[in-house]
Coordinates of C-alpha atoms in Angstrom, one line a residue:
M1 CA 0.1 0.6 -0.1
I2 CA 1.4 3.6 -0.6
S3 CA 0.5 6.4 2.2
V4 CA -0.2 9.5 0.7
I5 CA 0.9 12.6 2.7
V6 CA -0.6 16.0 2.1
P7 CA 0.5 18.8 4.5
V8 CA -2.3 21.1 4.7
Y9 CA -2.1 25.2 5.4
K10 CA -4.2 27.7 3.8
S11 CA -5.5 26.1 0.9
E12 CA -9.0 26.1 1.1
K13 CA -9.4 26.9 -2.5
T14 CA -7.1 24.4 -3.8
L15 CA -7.7 21.6 -1.7
A16 CA -10.2 19.9 -2.8
R17 CA -8.7 19.6 -6.6
C18 CA -5.8 18.1 -4.9
V19 CA -7.8 15.8 -3.0
K20 CA -9.5 14.4 -6.0
S21 CA -6.4 13.6 -8.4
L22 CA -5.1 11.2 -5.5
Q23 CA -8.8 9.5 -5.0
G24 CA -8.7 9.1 -8.7
Q25 CA -5.2 7.5 -8.7
T26 CA -5.2 4.6 -11.0
E27 CA -3.3 2.3 -8.3
T28 CA -6.0 2.0 -5.4
D29 CA -4.2 0.7 -2.5
L30 CA -3.1 3.8 -1.2
E31 CA -4.2 5.6 1.9
I32 CA -4.5 8.9 1.1
L33 CA -2.8 10.9 5.1
L34 CA -4.8 14.4 5.4
V35 CA -2.0 16.6 7.7
D36 CA -4.4 19.4 9.2
D37 CA -1.6 21.6 10.3
G38 CA -3.0 24.2 12.3
S39 CA -5.0 25.6 9.8
P40 CA -7.1 29.1 10.4
D41 CA -9.2 28.5 7.3
D42 CA -11.9 26.0 6.0
C43 CA -9.4 23.4 5.5
P44 CA -10.0 21.4 8.3
R45 CA -13.7 21.0 7.6
I46 CA -13.0 20.3 4.4
C47 CA -10.3 18.0 5.5
D48 CA -13.4 15.9 7.9
D49 CA -15.3 16.1 5.2
F50 CA -13.4 14.0 2.4
A51 CA -13.0 11.4 5.1
G52 CA -16.6 11.1 6.1
R53 CA -17.4 10.1 2.2
D54 CA -13.7 8.2 1.5
K55 CA -12.3 5.2 3.8
R56 CA -8.9 5.3 2.4
I57 CA -8.7 8.7 3.7
R58 CA -7.5 10.0 7.1
V59 CA -7.3 13.4 8.6
I60 CA -4.5 14.5 11.3
H61 CA -5.6 17.1 13.0
K62 CA -2.5 19.1 14.5
E63 CA -1.3 22.6 16.1
N64 CA 0.3 24.6 13.3
G65 CA 4.6 23.5 12.9
G66 CA 5.4 24.2 9.5
V67 CA 5.4 21.9 6.4
S68 CA 8.2 19.8 7.7
S69 CA 6.3 19.1 11.0
A70 CA 3.4 17.8 9.2
R71 CA 5.5 15.6 7.1
N72 CA 7.2 14.4 9.8
A73 CA 3.2 13.4 11.4
G74 CA 2.2 12.0 7.8
I75 CA 5.2 10.1 8.2
R76 CA 4.5 8.8 12.0
S77 CA 0.6 7.9 11.1
A78 CA 1.6 6.1 7.7
R79 CA 0.8 2.1 7.5
G80 CA 2.3 1.6 4.2
E81 CA 4.9 0.2 2.4
Y82 CA 5.5 3.7 0.7
L83 CA 5.3 6.6 0.8
L84 CA 4.5 9.7 -2.0
F85 CA 4.4 13.3 -0.9
A86 CA 1.8 16.2 -2.4
D87 CA 1.3 19.3 -1.8
S88 CA -2.3 21.0 -1.4
D89 CA -1.9 23.3 -4.0
D90 CA -0.9 21.7 -6.5
F91 CA -2.3 18.3 -8.3
A92 CA -1.8 14.7 -9.8
D93 CA -1.9 13.3 -12.6
A94 CA -4.4 9.8 -12.4
H95 CA -0.7 7.4 -13.1
L96 CA 1.4 9.2 -10.7
A97 CA 1.5 6.4 -8.1
E98 CA 1.1 3.5 -10.2
R99 CA 3.9 4.8 -13.3
L100 CA 6.3 5.4 -9.8
L101 CA 5.5 2.0 -7.7
R102 CA 6.4 0.3 -11.2
E103 CA 9.6 2.0 -11.5
M104 CA 10.2 0.7 -7.9
E105 CA 11.4 -3.2 -8.8
A106 CA 14.5 -1.0 -10.4
G107 CA 15.8 0.8 -7.1
D108 CA 14.7 2.4 -3.6
L109 CA 13.6 5.6 -5.6
A110 CA 11.7 6.3 -8.3
V111 CA 11.2 9.8 -10.0
C112 CA 9.2 11.2 -12.6
G113 CA 9.1 14.5 -14.2
F114 CA 6.6 17.5 -13.5
H115 CA 4.5 20.1 -15.1
H116 CA 5.2 24.1 -13.6
H117 CA 2.7 26.1 -13.6
Y118 CA 3.9 29.2 -13.3
V119 CA 3.7 32.3 -14.7
G120 CA 0.3 31.4 -16.9
R121 CA 2.4 28.8 -18.6
D122 CA 2.5 25.3 -18.1
V123 CA 6.5 23.9 -18.2
L124 CA 7.1 20.4 -19.1
K125 CA 10.2 19.3 -16.6
V126 CA 11.1 16.0 -17.9
P127 CA 14.2 13.8 -16.6
E128 CA 16.0 12.1 -19.2
D129 CA 16.0 8.6 -18.7
V130 CA 19.9 7.4 -20.2
P131 CA 21.8 4.2 -19.2
E132 CA 24.6 5.3 -16.7
T133 CA 25.9 5.2 -13.1
Q134 CA 24.1 5.8 -10.3
G135 CA 26.7 9.0 -9.4
E136 CA 26.3 10.3 -12.9
R137 CA 22.2 9.7 -12.7
F138 CA 22.4 11.9 -9.2
L139 CA 24.5 15.0 -10.9
R140 CA 21.7 14.5 -14.1
L141 CA 19.0 15.1 -11.3
Y142 CA 20.6 17.8 -8.9
G143 CA 21.8 19.7 -11.3
Q144 CA 18.2 19.5 -13.5
G145 CA 16.5 20.3 -9.8
Y146 CA 14.1 17.0 -9.5
L147 CA 15.8 15.9 -6.6
N148 CA 14.7 19.4 -4.3
M149 CA 11.6 18.1 -3.5
P150 CA 9.7 15.2 -2.3
W151 CA 6.9 15.4 -4.0
N152 CA 8.2 13.9 -7.4
K153 CA 9.2 10.7 -5.3
L154 CA 7.9 7.7 -4.4
F155 CA 9.7 6.0 -1.1
R156 CA 10.2 2.6 1.1
R157 CA 8.7 3.8 4.0
E158 CA 11.6 1.5 6.3
L159 CA 14.5 3.6 4.7
A160 CA 12.5 6.8 5.3
G161 CA 14.1 9.8 7.9
T162 CA 12.1 12.6 8.8
F163 CA 12.4 16.5 8.2
D164 CA 14.5 19.1 10.0
E165 CA 12.0 21.0 11.1
S166 CA 14.8 23.4 12.1
L167 CA 15.6 24.6 8.8
S168 CA 13.5 27.3 6.9
L169 CA 15.3 26.4 3.6
G170 CA 17.3 23.0 1.7
E171 CA 15.2 20.6 4.1
D172 CA 13.5 18.7 1.2
L173 CA 17.0 18.1 -0.8
L174 CA 18.3 17.2 2.6
F175 CA 15.5 14.9 3.6
N176 CA 16.5 13.4 0.0
L177 CA 19.7 12.6 0.6
D178 CA 19.7 11.0 4.0
Y179 CA 17.4 8.8 2.1
L180 CA 19.6 8.6 -1.0
R181 CA 22.2 7.1 1.7
R182 CA 20.6 3.7 2.6
S183 CA 18.8 3.2 -0.9
A184 CA 20.3 0.5 -3.8
G185 CA 19.7 3.2 -6.5
I186 CA 17.3 6.2 -8.7
S187 CA 14.6 4.2 -11.3
V188 CA 13.4 7.5 -13.3
V189 CA 9.5 7.9 -15.4
S190 CA 10.2 10.1 -18.0
D191 CA 6.8 11.3 -18.5
A192 CA 5.5 14.3 -15.9
L193 CA 3.2 13.2 -13.9
Y194 CA 2.7 15.9 -11.1
H195 CA 1.4 19.2 -11.2
Y196 CA 3.3 22.3 -9.4
I197 CA 2.1 25.6 -9.2
Q198 CA 3.5 28.6 -8.7
E199 CA 1.5 31.6 -8.2
D200 CA 3.5 34.4 -7.8
G201 CA 6.0 36.2 -10.2
G202 CA 8.9 36.5 -8.2
N203 CA 9.9 34.4 -4.7
T204 CA 10.1 37.5 -1.9
L205 CA 11.9 36.1 1.2
S206 CA 10.7 36.6 4.8
S207 CA 13.3 38.0 6.8
R208 CA 14.2 35.3 8.7
K209 CA 14.6 32.8 4.7
R210 CA 16.6 36.1 3.7
Q211 CA 19.3 35.8 6.3
D212 CA 19.0 32.1 6.3
K213 CA 19.6 32.2 2.4
L214 CA 23.1 32.3 1.8
S215 CA 24.2 29.3 4.9
L216 CA 21.3 27.0 4.0
A217 CA 22.6 26.6 0.8
K218 CA 25.8 26.2 1.1
L219 CA 24.9 23.4 3.9
V220 CA 23.0 22.0 1.3
W221 CA 26.0 22.3 -1.5
R222 CA 28.5 21.0 1.0
E223 CA 26.4 17.7 2.1
A224 CA 25.7 17.5 -2.2
G225 CA 28.9 16.9 -2.5
R226 CA 29.5 15.3 0.2
F227 CA 26.5 12.6 -0.8
Y228 CA 28.8 12.5 -4.7
R229 CA 32.3 11.5 -3.0
E230 CA 30.6 9.1 -0.8
L231 CA 28.9 7.2 -3.7
T232 CA 31.9 8.2 -6.1
G233 CA 34.6 8.0 -3.8
H234 CA 36.1 11.6 -5.6
G235 CA 34.8 15.1 -6.0
D236 CA 32.3 16.9 -8.5
E237 CA 34.5 17.8 -11.6
S238 CA 31.7 18.7 -14.1
G239 CA 30.4 22.0 -11.9
I240 CA 27.2 20.5 -11.7
I241 CA 27.1 20.8 -7.2
N242 CA 29.2 24.4 -7.6
A243 CA 26.2 25.6 -10.1
R244 CA 23.1 24.7 -8.1
L245 CA 24.9 26.6 -5.2
V246 CA 25.5 29.6 -7.9
Q247 CA 22.3 29.4 -9.0
E248 CA 20.5 29.2 -5.3
V249 CA 22.0 33.2 -4.6
L250 CA 21.4 34.3 -8.2
D251 CA 17.3 32.8 -8.2
Y252 CA 17.4 35.4 -5.0
A253 CA 19.5 37.8 -6.6
E254 CA 16.6 37.9 -9.8
S255 CA 14.0 37.9 -7.3
L256 CA 14.8 41.2 -5.4
P257 CA 13.1 43.4 -7.4
F258 CA 9.9 41.9 -6.4
D259 CA 10.8 42.8 -2.8
R260 CA 9.1 45.7 -1.5
E261 CA 10.7 45.1 2.0
L262 CA 14.5 46.1 1.4
S263 CA 15.3 49.8 0.1
Y264 CA 17.8 49.6 -2.9
R265 CA 20.7 50.1 -1.1
E266 CA 20.2 47.4 0.8
K267 CA 19.4 44.9 -2.1
L268 CA 23.2 46.5 -3.3
A269 CA 24.4 45.8 -0.1
Q270 CA 22.6 42.3 0.2
L271 CA 24.3 41.7 -3.4
K272 CA 28.4 42.6 -2.0
E273 CA 27.9 40.4 0.7
Y274 CA 27.1 37.5 -1.8
S275 CA 30.0 38.7 -4.3
R276 CA 32.6 38.7 -1.0
D277 CA 31.6 35.4 0.3
E278 CA 34.6 33.2 -0.2
E279 CA 33.0 29.9 0.1
L280 CA 30.5 30.9 -2.8
R281 CA 33.5 32.5 -5.1
Q282 CA 35.0 29.1 -4.7
A283 CA 31.8 27.4 -6.0
G284 CA 31.4 30.0 -8.8
R285 CA 34.8 29.4 -10.7
N286 CA 33.6 25.8 -11.9
A287 CA 30.3 26.4 -11.9
A288 CA 28.5 25.4 -15.2
L289 CA 25.6 27.8 -15.4
R290 CA 23.3 26.7 -18.6
Q291 CA 20.8 29.9 -18.6
A292 CA 22.1 32.8 -20.2
D293 CA 20.6 35.2 -17.2
Y294 CA 22.2 33.0 -14.5
R295 CA 26.0 33.5 -16.5
L296 CA 25.4 37.0 -17.4
I297 CA 24.2 38.0 -13.6
H298 CA 27.2 35.8 -12.2
F299 CA 29.8 36.9 -14.6
F300 CA 29.0 41.4 -12.3
M301 CA 28.5 39.9 -9.3
Y302 CA 31.4 38.0 -9.3
R303 CA 33.2 40.8 -10.1
G304 CA 31.6 42.9 -7.6
Q305 CA 29.8 45.0 -9.7
V306 CA 26.4 44.6 -7.8
R307 CA 25.0 47.9 -9.6
T308 CA 25.2 46.1 -13.1
A309 CA 23.8 42.8 -11.9
Y310 CA 20.8 44.3 -9.9
L311 CA 20.4 46.5 -13.6
L312 CA 20.3 42.5 -15.1
C313 CA 17.7 41.5 -12.6
V314 CA 15.0 44.8 -12.8
L315 CA 15.6 44.0 -16.6
R316 CA 14.6 40.8 -16.6
A317 CA 11.5 41.5 -13.6
Q318 CA 10.3 43.7 -16.4
A319 CA 10.5 40.8 -18.7
V320 CA 8.7 38.6 -16.2
R321 CA 6.1 40.9 -15.4
L322 CA 5.4 41.7 -18.9
L323 CA 5.1 37.9 -19.9
R324 CA 2.6 37.7 -16.8
A325 CA 0.5 40.4 -18.3
V326 CA 0.6 39.3 -21.3
R327 CA -0.7 35.7 -20.3
G328 CA -3.7 37.7 -18.9
R329 CA -4.8 39.2 -21.8
E330 CA -4.6 35.4 -23.5
K331 CA -7.0 34.1 -20.6
V332 CA -9.7 37.2 -21.3

């Protein structure tokens, strides 16, 4: 049986869509655990209503503790041999559980692609399934961002640890790395079977997350590098692991124009702090950056030209806003 764990918080508008997509799975041997993380809206009632109509659904009501706390509560209550995670504002293709379960015959972790719904677009993210060593497969999936989240994967419950509830960023990847240390390998489904919904055009961070961003990104970078050395016996010479660290920082840099809490001077100071960080500079010397905007902004940040770097971020933000407006008009 598969235990599907769904953290629920302030998602009354999307929760029904998520649950119905799980109820409609072609793999029927599953339980759906709705973990109400102290949601202040109508989510607790919606969860209970679903449970009253479907015996496969169980509801866990708990005090608010964050998404990691909710997922851990689900893991503790799970009865299935396998674990599948979903977020309550997302939804799943009907074949998600069935296809991932089929791939578990080839390893202990099955990974699939997903639809990234962002700024009015449906961007397909599909991992390639090509013959390669587990080290090469890890680098490929890690570099393309398929290991950063728990919801496009099927886990064996007996091998799963817990999510670190003390972290505000990076806890999902650390959970996956911890799991991989106990697993026999990764298998891949080369189809997009999950729908990840990202409504906002930028990811403005809370003040706490802003302060934690670089230190947590470096923690994940070190852990990924350590895992790869354990797996292969040598370090990553491709620059892929370094690129993920640099991209995390550049993602934040590109979101700065959307951040209304910081002044222009404070934004430049933040970029300057990043440009002077020695570990980040070390990673930047050998970082396999693919996207042109990443390469261009990194070029100026690495050289301490933060005003130019920020100007490029502003131009990118204006392009995102324009695209969002065009997409909005297309829907009308």
